[in-house]
Amino acid sequence: MTGDAMTGDAMTPGASTAIRVLLADDQSLVRAGFRALLDAQPDIEVAGEAADGDEAVDRVRALRPDVVLMDIRMPRLDGLEATRRITDDPDLGEVRVVMLTTFELDEYVFEAIRAGASGFLVKDTEPEELLRAVRAVVHGDALLSPGVTRRLIEEFAARSKAPAATAALGALTEREREVMALVGIGLSNEEIARRLVVSPLTAKTHVSRAMVKLGARDRAQLVVLAYESGLVRPGWLG
């Protein structure tokens, strides 16, 4: 671990209100670039670094960052399995994982979302987009564009059998089901608001309530549940 990483690790969790980020990538140059960008922001700080999946899991458990920027392809333990271990740990329920990929159509994106990732970014994304993404996932937003959402649903259609009934949907109101279905086809809160002729705040409230009732970590998981429950079907993609 570099001296800079040790300096970041030494910060006491919860000592500031800044968004704390863990960088997990086997390329030190990539980590250095992300660290320079993130540490320059007044509301973001790098809590630590990891060079492989095993180290990432260990450091997440020790440091409890808000966000993990996780490379998919790493030695010893890949980012997909590391993400699964983090999201399966109830003590790490507040940690959000963003997968880093080389190409937008990375073959593992589908599995990453199933594993509990809040979304993904390509490594050569614009700096402003990376910063927006880090801030967004902390507030429960998923990094899934409508186009990406459609591809995910198409993957479900190709890999899955008929959607199974989900008893948990019985806890949702009719409006919450409607909103969940719109989330499932990739609409933002603003687009949902226009579709239902309600305010964006009302749309956001319905989305949040559906997430709480279904135990979804974020919008990405709500998309998965929307398809698996049959609320969203491939024929709706247009």
PDB file of C-alpha atoms in Angstrom:
ATOM      1  CA  MET A   1       0.000   0.000   0.000  1.00  0.00           C
ATOM      2  CA  THR A   2       1.346   3.429  -0.859  1.00  0.00           C
ATOM      3  CA  GLY A   3       2.049   6.144   1.634  1.00  0.00           C
ATOM      4  CA  ASP A   4      -0.876   8.140   0.302  1.00  0.00           C
ATOM      5  CA  ALA A   5      -3.167   5.169   0.834  1.00  0.00           C
ATOM      6  CA  MET A   6      -1.996   4.781   4.400  1.00  0.00           C
ATOM      7  CA  THR A   7      -2.689   8.463   5.005  1.00  0.00           C
ATOM      8  CA  GLY A   8      -6.228   7.995   3.736  1.00  0.00           C
ATOM      9  CA  ASP A   9      -6.694   4.825   5.798  1.00  0.00           C
ATOM     10  CA  ALA A  10      -5.676   6.600   8.968  1.00  0.00           C
ATOM     11  CA  MET A  11      -8.721   8.842   8.865  1.00  0.00           C
ATOM     12  CA  THR A  12     -11.297   7.894  11.459  1.00  0.00           C
ATOM     13  CA  PRO A  13     -14.561   6.650   9.920  1.00  0.00           C
ATOM     14  CA  GLY A  14     -17.314   9.159  10.563  1.00  0.00           C
ATOM     15  CA  ALA A  15     -14.811  11.911  11.479  1.00  0.00           C
ATOM     16  CA  SER A  16     -16.125  14.174   8.694  1.00  0.00           C
ATOM     17  CA  THR A  17     -19.221  14.566   6.572  1.00  0.00           C
ATOM     18  CA  ALA A  18     -17.311  14.004   3.340  1.00  0.00           C
ATOM     19  CA  ILE A  19     -18.259  11.051   1.132  1.00  0.00           C
ATOM     20  CA  ARG A  20     -15.652   8.373   1.848  1.00  0.00           C
ATOM     21  CA  VAL A  21     -14.524   6.339  -1.162  1.00  0.00           C
ATOM     22  CA  LEU A  22     -12.484   3.137  -1.394  1.00  0.00           C
ATOM     23  CA  LEU A  23     -10.576   2.553  -4.647  1.00  0.00           C
ATOM     24  CA  ALA A  24     -10.250  -1.094  -5.704  1.00  0.00           C
ATOM     25  CA  ASP A  25      -8.179  -1.613  -8.858  1.00  0.00           C
ATOM     26  CA  ASP A  26      -5.084  -3.682  -9.565  1.00  0.00           C
ATOM     27  CA  GLN A  27      -3.495  -0.847 -11.563  1.00  0.00           C
ATOM     28  CA  SER A  28      -1.763   1.657  -9.303  1.00  0.00           C
ATOM     29  CA  LEU A  29      -1.860   4.327 -12.010  1.00  0.00           C
ATOM     30  CA  VAL A  30      -5.643   4.077 -12.246  1.00  0.00           C
ATOM     31  CA  ARG A  31      -5.966   4.375  -8.470  1.00  0.00           C
ATOM     32  CA  ALA A  32      -3.632   7.377  -8.428  1.00  0.00           C
ATOM     33  CA  GLY A  33      -5.687   9.136 -11.080  1.00  0.00           C
ATOM     34  CA  PHE A  34      -8.956   8.565  -9.260  1.00  0.00           C
ATOM     35  CA  ARG A  35      -7.395   9.593  -5.926  1.00  0.00           C
ATOM     36  CA  ALA A  36      -6.126  12.883  -7.334  1.00  0.00           C
ATOM     37  CA  LEU A  37      -9.544  13.717  -8.757  1.00  0.00           C
ATOM     38  CA  LEU A  38     -11.573  12.684  -5.716  1.00  0.00           C
ATOM     39  CA  ASP A  39      -9.332  14.173  -3.049  1.00  0.00           C
ATOM     40  CA  ALA A  40      -9.501  17.533  -4.827  1.00  0.00           C
ATOM     41  CA  GLN A  41     -13.235  17.725  -4.054  1.00  0.00           C
ATOM     42  CA  PRO A  42     -14.359  19.441  -0.836  1.00  0.00           C
ATOM     43  CA  ASP A  43     -17.097  16.877  -0.203  1.00  0.00           C
ATOM     44  CA  ILE A  44     -15.238  13.664  -1.123  1.00  0.00           C
ATOM     45  CA  GLU A  45     -12.212  11.910   0.369  1.00  0.00           C
ATOM     46  CA  VAL A  46     -10.411   8.678  -0.459  1.00  0.00           C
ATOM     47  CA  ALA A  47     -10.562   6.422   2.595  1.00  0.00           C
ATOM     48  CA  GLY A  48      -8.219   3.767   1.228  1.00  0.00           C
ATOM     49  CA  GLU A  49      -7.124   1.597  -1.675  1.00  0.00           C
ATOM     50  CA  ALA A  50      -7.077  -2.094  -2.579  1.00  0.00           C
ATOM     51  CA  ALA A  51      -5.197  -3.894  -5.333  1.00  0.00           C
ATOM     52  CA  ASP A  52      -7.389  -7.018  -5.527  1.00  0.00           C
ATOM     53  CA  GLY A  53     -10.809  -8.300  -4.522  1.00  0.00           C
ATOM     54  CA  ASP A  54      -9.741  -9.953  -1.278  1.00  0.00           C
ATOM     55  CA  GLU A  55      -8.083  -6.785  -0.104  1.00  0.00           C
ATOM     56  CA  ALA A  56     -11.110  -4.761  -1.156  1.00  0.00           C
ATOM     57  CA  VAL A  57     -13.458  -6.830   1.004  1.00  0.00           C
ATOM     58  CA  ASP A  58     -11.114  -6.628   3.987  1.00  0.00           C
ATOM     59  CA  ARG A  59     -10.687  -2.885   3.686  1.00  0.00           C
ATOM     60  CA  VAL A  60     -14.399  -2.273   3.249  1.00  0.00           C
ATOM     61  CA  ARG A  61     -15.036  -4.169   6.479  1.00  0.00           C
ATOM     62  CA  ALA A  62     -12.324  -2.199   8.284  1.00  0.00           C
ATOM     63  CA  LEU A  63     -13.016   1.276   6.878  1.00  0.00           C
ATOM     64  CA  ARG A  64     -16.774   1.240   6.126  1.00  0.00           C
ATOM     65  CA  PRO A  65     -16.569   3.640   3.163  1.00  0.00           C
ATOM     66  CA  ASP A  66     -19.700   5.130   1.644  1.00  0.00           C
ATOM     67  CA  VAL A  67     -18.763   4.130  -1.912  1.00  0.00           C
ATOM     68  CA  VAL A  68     -16.446   1.536  -3.448  1.00  0.00           C
ATOM     69  CA  LEU A  69     -15.147   2.064  -6.971  1.00  0.00           C
ATOM     70  CA  MET A  70     -14.558  -1.582  -7.880  1.00  0.00           C
ATOM     71  CA  ASP A  71     -12.705  -2.858 -10.940  1.00  0.00           C
ATOM     72  CA  ILE A  72     -14.310  -6.007 -12.332  1.00  0.00           C
ATOM     73  CA  ARG A  73     -11.118  -7.764 -13.377  1.00  0.00           C
ATOM     74  CA  MET A  74      -8.634  -8.133 -10.539  1.00  0.00           C
ATOM     75  CA  PRO A  75      -6.295 -10.916  -9.352  1.00  0.00           C
ATOM     76  CA  ARG A  76      -6.984 -13.363  -6.492  1.00  0.00           C
ATOM     77  CA  LEU A  77     -10.647 -12.377  -6.241  1.00  0.00           C
ATOM     78  CA  ASP A  78     -12.441 -10.536  -9.020  1.00  0.00           C
ATOM     79  CA  GLY A  79     -14.602  -7.499  -8.470  1.00  0.00           C
ATOM     80  CA  LEU A  80     -17.817  -9.396  -9.076  1.00  0.00           C
ATOM     81  CA  GLU A  81     -17.279 -11.844  -6.223  1.00  0.00           C
ATOM     82  CA  ALA A  82     -15.892  -9.079  -4.002  1.00  0.00           C
ATOM     83  CA  THR A  83     -19.064  -7.087  -4.629  1.00  0.00           C
ATOM     84  CA  ARG A  84     -21.221 -10.093  -3.792  1.00  0.00           C
ATOM     85  CA  ARG A  85     -19.412 -10.587  -0.467  1.00  0.00           C
ATOM     86  CA  ILE A  86     -19.809  -6.934   0.420  1.00  0.00           C
ATOM     87  CA  THR A  87     -23.497  -6.658  -0.477  1.00  0.00           C
ATOM     88  CA  ASP A  88     -24.306  -9.977   1.212  1.00  0.00           C
ATOM     89  CA  ASP A  89     -22.872  -8.732   4.527  1.00  0.00           C
ATOM     90  CA  PRO A  90     -25.696  -7.147   6.562  1.00  0.00           C
ATOM     91  CA  ASP A  91     -23.151  -5.074   8.478  1.00  0.00           C
ATOM     92  CA  LEU A  92     -22.187  -3.359   5.220  1.00  0.00           C
ATOM     93  CA  GLY A  93     -25.688  -2.435   4.150  1.00  0.00           C
ATOM     94  CA  GLU A  94     -24.839   1.251   3.749  1.00  0.00           C
ATOM     95  CA  VAL A  95     -21.871   0.646   1.431  1.00  0.00           C
ATOM     96  CA  ARG A  96     -22.538   1.279  -2.256  1.00  0.00           C
ATOM     97  CA  VAL A  97     -20.472  -0.417  -4.948  1.00  0.00           C
ATOM     98  CA  VAL A  98     -19.895   1.073  -8.391  1.00  0.00           C
ATOM     99  CA  MET A  99     -18.262  -1.275 -10.880  1.00  0.00           C
ATOM    100  CA  LEU A 100     -15.489   0.003 -13.138  1.00  0.00           C
ATOM    101  CA  THR A 101     -15.382  -1.490 -16.617  1.00  0.00           C
ATOM    102  CA  THR A 102     -13.288  -1.018 -19.729  1.00  0.00           C
ATOM    103  CA  PHE A 103     -16.269  -1.176 -22.077  1.00  0.00           C
ATOM    104  CA  GLU A 104     -19.887  -0.183 -21.461  1.00  0.00           C
ATOM    105  CA  LEU A 105     -21.091  -3.557 -22.723  1.00  0.00           C
ATOM    106  CA  ASP A 106     -18.874  -5.521 -20.364  1.00  0.00           C
ATOM    107  CA  GLU A 107     -20.121  -9.099 -20.197  1.00  0.00           C
ATOM    108  CA  TYR A 108     -20.165  -8.954 -16.410  1.00  0.00           C
ATOM    109  CA  VAL A 109     -22.369  -5.884 -16.019  1.00  0.00           C
ATOM    110  CA  PHE A 110     -25.510  -8.018 -15.808  1.00  0.00           C
ATOM    111  CA  GLU A 111     -24.025 -10.200 -13.068  1.00  0.00           C
ATOM    112  CA  ALA A 112     -22.663  -7.147 -11.253  1.00  0.00           C
ATOM    113  CA  ILE A 113     -26.143  -5.696 -10.880  1.00  0.00           C
ATOM    114  CA  ARG A 114     -27.443  -9.074  -9.733  1.00  0.00           C
ATOM    115  CA  ALA A 115     -24.605  -9.174  -7.202  1.00  0.00           C
ATOM    116  CA  GLY A 116     -25.803  -5.904  -5.700  1.00  0.00           C
ATOM    117  CA  ALA A 117     -23.761  -3.224  -7.453  1.00  0.00           C
ATOM    118  CA  SER A 118     -25.451   0.167  -7.675  1.00  0.00           C
ATOM    119  CA  GLY A 119     -24.289   0.642 -11.232  1.00  0.00           C
ATOM    120  CA  PHE A 120     -21.191   0.902 -13.327  1.00  0.00           C
ATOM    121  CA  LEU A 121     -18.861   3.371 -15.030  1.00  0.00           C
ATOM    122  CA  VAL A 122     -16.425   3.002 -17.870  1.00  0.00           C
ATOM    123  CA  LYS A 123     -12.870   3.799 -16.801  1.00  0.00           C
ATOM    124  CA  ASP A 124     -12.443   6.569 -19.349  1.00  0.00           C
ATOM    125  CA  THR A 125     -15.573   8.407 -18.214  1.00  0.00           C
ATOM    126  CA  GLU A 126     -15.366  12.181 -17.950  1.00  0.00           C
ATOM    127  CA  PRO A 127     -14.204  13.445 -14.517  1.00  0.00           C
ATOM    128  CA  GLU A 128     -17.467  15.317 -13.961  1.00  0.00           C
ATOM    129  CA  GLU A 129     -19.446  12.123 -14.600  1.00  0.00           C
ATOM    130  CA  LEU A 130     -17.352  10.174 -12.095  1.00  0.00           C
ATOM    131  CA  LEU A 131     -17.926  12.813  -9.428  1.00  0.00           C
ATOM    132  CA  ARG A 132     -21.652  12.928 -10.190  1.00  0.00           C
ATOM    133  CA  ALA A 133     -21.800   9.149  -9.922  1.00  0.00           C
ATOM    134  CA  VAL A 134     -20.108   9.030  -6.526  1.00  0.00           C
ATOM    135  CA  ARG A 135     -22.501  11.627  -5.165  1.00  0.00           C
ATOM    136  CA  ALA A 136     -25.531  10.001  -6.763  1.00  0.00           C
ATOM    137  CA  VAL A 137     -25.114   6.503  -5.345  1.00  0.00           C
ATOM    138  CA  VAL A 138     -24.739   7.867  -1.817  1.00  0.00           C
ATOM    139  CA  HIS A 139     -28.305   9.181  -2.162  1.00  0.00           C
ATOM    140  CA  GLY A 140     -29.642   5.853  -3.391  1.00  0.00           C
ATOM    141  CA  ASP A 141     -29.680   6.617  -7.097  1.00  0.00           C
ATOM    142  CA  ALA A 142     -28.559   3.916  -9.512  1.00  0.00           C
ATOM    143  CA  LEU A 143     -26.136   4.521 -12.349  1.00  0.00           C
ATOM    144  CA  LEU A 144     -28.372   2.969 -14.961  1.00  0.00           C
ATOM    145  CA  SER A 145     -29.328   4.886 -18.052  1.00  0.00           C
ATOM    146  CA  PRO A 146     -32.532   3.863 -19.832  1.00  0.00           C
ATOM    147  CA  GLY A 147     -30.430   2.191 -22.523  1.00  0.00           C
ATOM    148  CA  VAL A 148     -28.506   0.166 -19.966  1.00  0.00           C
ATOM    149  CA  THR A 149     -31.732  -0.735 -18.182  1.00  0.00           C
ATOM    150  CA  ARG A 150     -33.161  -2.046 -21.441  1.00  0.00           C
ATOM    151  CA  ARG A 151     -30.107  -4.198 -22.034  1.00  0.00           C
ATOM    152  CA  LEU A 152     -30.356  -5.590 -18.513  1.00  0.00           C
ATOM    153  CA  ILE A 153     -33.997  -6.519 -19.033  1.00  0.00           C
ATOM    154  CA  GLU A 154     -33.133  -8.113 -22.359  1.00  0.00           C
ATOM    155  CA  GLU A 155     -30.523 -10.176 -20.533  1.00  0.00           C
ATOM    156  CA  PHE A 156     -33.156 -11.284 -18.023  1.00  0.00           C
ATOM    157  CA  ALA A 157     -35.413 -12.243 -20.899  1.00  0.00           C
ATOM    158  CA  ALA A 158     -32.654 -14.315 -22.493  1.00  0.00           C
ATOM    159  CA  ARG A 159     -31.489 -16.033 -19.312  1.00  0.00           C
ATOM    160  CA  SER A 160     -34.600 -16.423 -17.219  1.00  0.00           C
ATOM    161  CA  LYS A 161     -37.754 -18.465 -17.375  1.00  0.00           C
ATOM    162  CA  ALA A 162     -41.164 -16.917 -16.853  1.00  0.00           C
ATOM    163  CA  PRO A 163     -41.129 -14.298 -14.067  1.00  0.00           C
ATOM    164  CA  ALA A 164     -41.934 -15.773 -10.686  1.00  0.00           C
ATOM    165  CA  ALA A 165     -44.649 -14.296  -8.517  1.00  0.00           C
ATOM    166  CA  THR A 166     -43.183 -12.193  -5.735  1.00  0.00           C
ATOM    167  CA  ALA A 167     -45.275 -12.209  -2.574  1.00  0.00           C
ATOM    168  CA  ALA A 168     -43.536  -9.074  -1.321  1.00  0.00           C
ATOM    169  CA  LEU A 169     -45.272  -7.032  -4.013  1.00  0.00           C
ATOM    170  CA  GLY A 170     -48.450  -7.463  -2.019  1.00  0.00           C
ATOM    171  CA  ALA A 171     -47.114  -4.830   0.367  1.00  0.00           C
ATOM    172  CA  LEU A 172     -47.068  -2.200  -2.372  1.00  0.00           C
ATOM    173  CA  THR A 173     -49.927   0.133  -3.164  1.00  0.00           C
ATOM    174  CA  GLU A 174     -51.254   0.227  -6.707  1.00  0.00           C
ATOM    175  CA  ARG A 175     -49.421   3.512  -7.333  1.00  0.00           C
ATOM    176  CA  GLU A 176     -46.175   2.112  -5.929  1.00  0.00           C
ATOM    177  CA  ARG A 177     -46.419  -0.854  -8.293  1.00  0.00           C
ATOM    178  CA  GLU A 178     -47.025   1.521 -11.172  1.00  0.00           C
ATOM    179  CA  VAL A 179     -44.008   3.622 -10.228  1.00  0.00           C
ATOM    180  CA  MET A 180     -41.853   0.534  -9.763  1.00  0.00           C
ATOM    181  CA  ALA A 181     -42.743  -0.641 -13.257  1.00  0.00           C
ATOM    182  CA  LEU A 182     -41.718   2.740 -14.663  1.00  0.00           C
ATOM    183  CA  VAL A 183     -38.415   2.549 -12.806  1.00  0.00           C
ATOM    184  CA  GLY A 184     -38.032  -0.894 -14.345  1.00  0.00           C
ATOM    185  CA  ILE A 185     -38.195   0.467 -17.888  1.00  0.00           C
ATOM    186  CA  GLY A 186     -35.551   3.047 -17.092  1.00  0.00           C
ATOM    187  CA  LEU A 187     -37.491   6.230 -16.340  1.00  0.00           C
ATOM    188  CA  SER A 188     -36.043   8.851 -14.008  1.00  0.00           C
ATOM    189  CA  ASN A 189     -38.081  10.440 -11.205  1.00  0.00           C
ATOM    190  CA  GLU A 190     -38.707  13.471 -13.420  1.00  0.00           C
ATOM    191  CA  GLU A 191     -39.912  11.288 -16.300  1.00  0.00           C
ATOM    192  CA  ILE A 192     -42.132   9.284 -13.936  1.00  0.00           C
ATOM    193  CA  ALA A 193     -43.584  12.539 -12.604  1.00  0.00           C
ATOM    194  CA  ARG A 194     -44.458  13.712 -16.116  1.00  0.00           C
ATOM    195  CA  ARG A 195     -45.945  10.326 -17.016  1.00  0.00           C
ATOM    196  CA  LEU A 196     -48.176  10.245 -13.915  1.00  0.00           C
ATOM    197  CA  VAL A 197     -48.784  14.006 -13.743  1.00  0.00           C
ATOM    198  CA  VAL A 198     -47.377  14.339 -10.231  1.00  0.00           C
ATOM    199  CA  SER A 199     -44.469  16.294  -8.797  1.00  0.00           C
ATOM    200  CA  PRO A 200     -40.927  14.878  -8.963  1.00  0.00           C
ATOM    201  CA  LEU A 201     -40.889  14.824  -5.157  1.00  0.00           C
ATOM    202  CA  THR A 202     -44.041  12.694  -5.104  1.00  0.00           C
ATOM    203  CA  ALA A 203     -42.518  10.327  -7.654  1.00  0.00           C
ATOM    204  CA  LYS A 204     -39.334  10.082  -5.589  1.00  0.00           C
ATOM    205  CA  THR A 205     -41.378   9.349  -2.459  1.00  0.00           C
ATOM    206  CA  HIS A 206     -43.201   6.473  -4.183  1.00  0.00           C
ATOM    207  CA  VAL A 207     -39.893   5.048  -5.411  1.00  0.00           C
ATOM    208  CA  SER A 208     -38.364   5.300  -1.936  1.00  0.00           C
ATOM    209  CA  ARG A 209     -41.352   3.612  -0.302  1.00  0.00           C
ATOM    210  CA  ALA A 210     -41.255   0.759  -2.795  1.00  0.00           C
ATOM    211  CA  MET A 211     -37.539   0.280  -2.123  1.00  0.00           C
ATOM    212  CA  VAL A 212     -38.077   0.205   1.637  1.00  0.00           C
ATOM    213  CA  LYS A 213     -40.985  -2.243   1.449  1.00  0.00           C
ATOM    214  CA  LEU A 214     -39.073  -4.600  -0.853  1.00  0.00           C
ATOM    215  CA  GLY A 215     -35.736  -4.271   0.919  1.00  0.00           C
ATOM    216  CA  ALA A 216     -34.053  -2.962  -2.242  1.00  0.00           C
ATOM    217  CA  ARG A 217     -30.706  -1.267  -1.709  1.00  0.00           C
ATOM    218  CA  ASP A 218     -31.246   1.178  -4.586  1.00  0.00           C
ATOM    219  CA  ARG A 219     -32.906   1.668  -7.944  1.00  0.00           C
ATOM    220  CA  ALA A 220     -30.717  -0.949  -9.579  1.00  0.00           C
ATOM    221  CA  GLN A 221     -32.170  -3.657  -7.372  1.00  0.00           C
ATOM    222  CA  LEU A 222     -35.647  -2.251  -7.933  1.00  0.00           C
ATOM    223  CA  VAL A 223     -35.118  -2.773 -11.672  1.00  0.00           C
ATOM    224  CA  VAL A 224     -34.146  -6.398 -11.033  1.00  0.00           C
ATOM    225  CA  LEU A 225     -37.206  -6.969  -8.839  1.00  0.00           C
ATOM    226  CA  ALA A 226     -39.490  -5.262 -11.349  1.00  0.00           C
ATOM    227  CA  TYR A 227     -38.505  -7.756 -14.000  1.00  0.00           C
ATOM    228  CA  GLU A 228     -38.342 -10.860 -11.795  1.00  0.00           C
ATOM    229  CA  SER A 229     -41.808 -10.145 -10.421  1.00  0.00           C
ATOM    230  CA  GLY A 230     -43.294  -9.712 -13.882  1.00  0.00           C
ATOM    231  CA  LEU A 231     -44.060  -6.002 -13.481  1.00  0.00           C
ATOM    232  CA  VAL A 232     -41.763  -5.373 -16.438  1.00  0.00           C
ATOM    233  CA  ARG A 233     -41.671  -7.578 -19.503  1.00  0.00           C
ATOM    234  CA  PRO A 234     -39.464  -7.486 -22.598  1.00  0.00           C
ATOM    235  CA  GLY A 235     -42.400  -6.492 -24.795  1.00  0.00           C
ATOM    236  CA  TRP A 236     -42.577  -3.170 -22.969  1.00  0.00           C
ATOM    237  CA  LEU A 237     -39.179  -2.028 -24.200  1.00  0.00           C
ATOM    238  CA  GLY A 238     -40.385  -0.494 -27.414  1.00  0.00           C
TER     239      GLY A 238
END
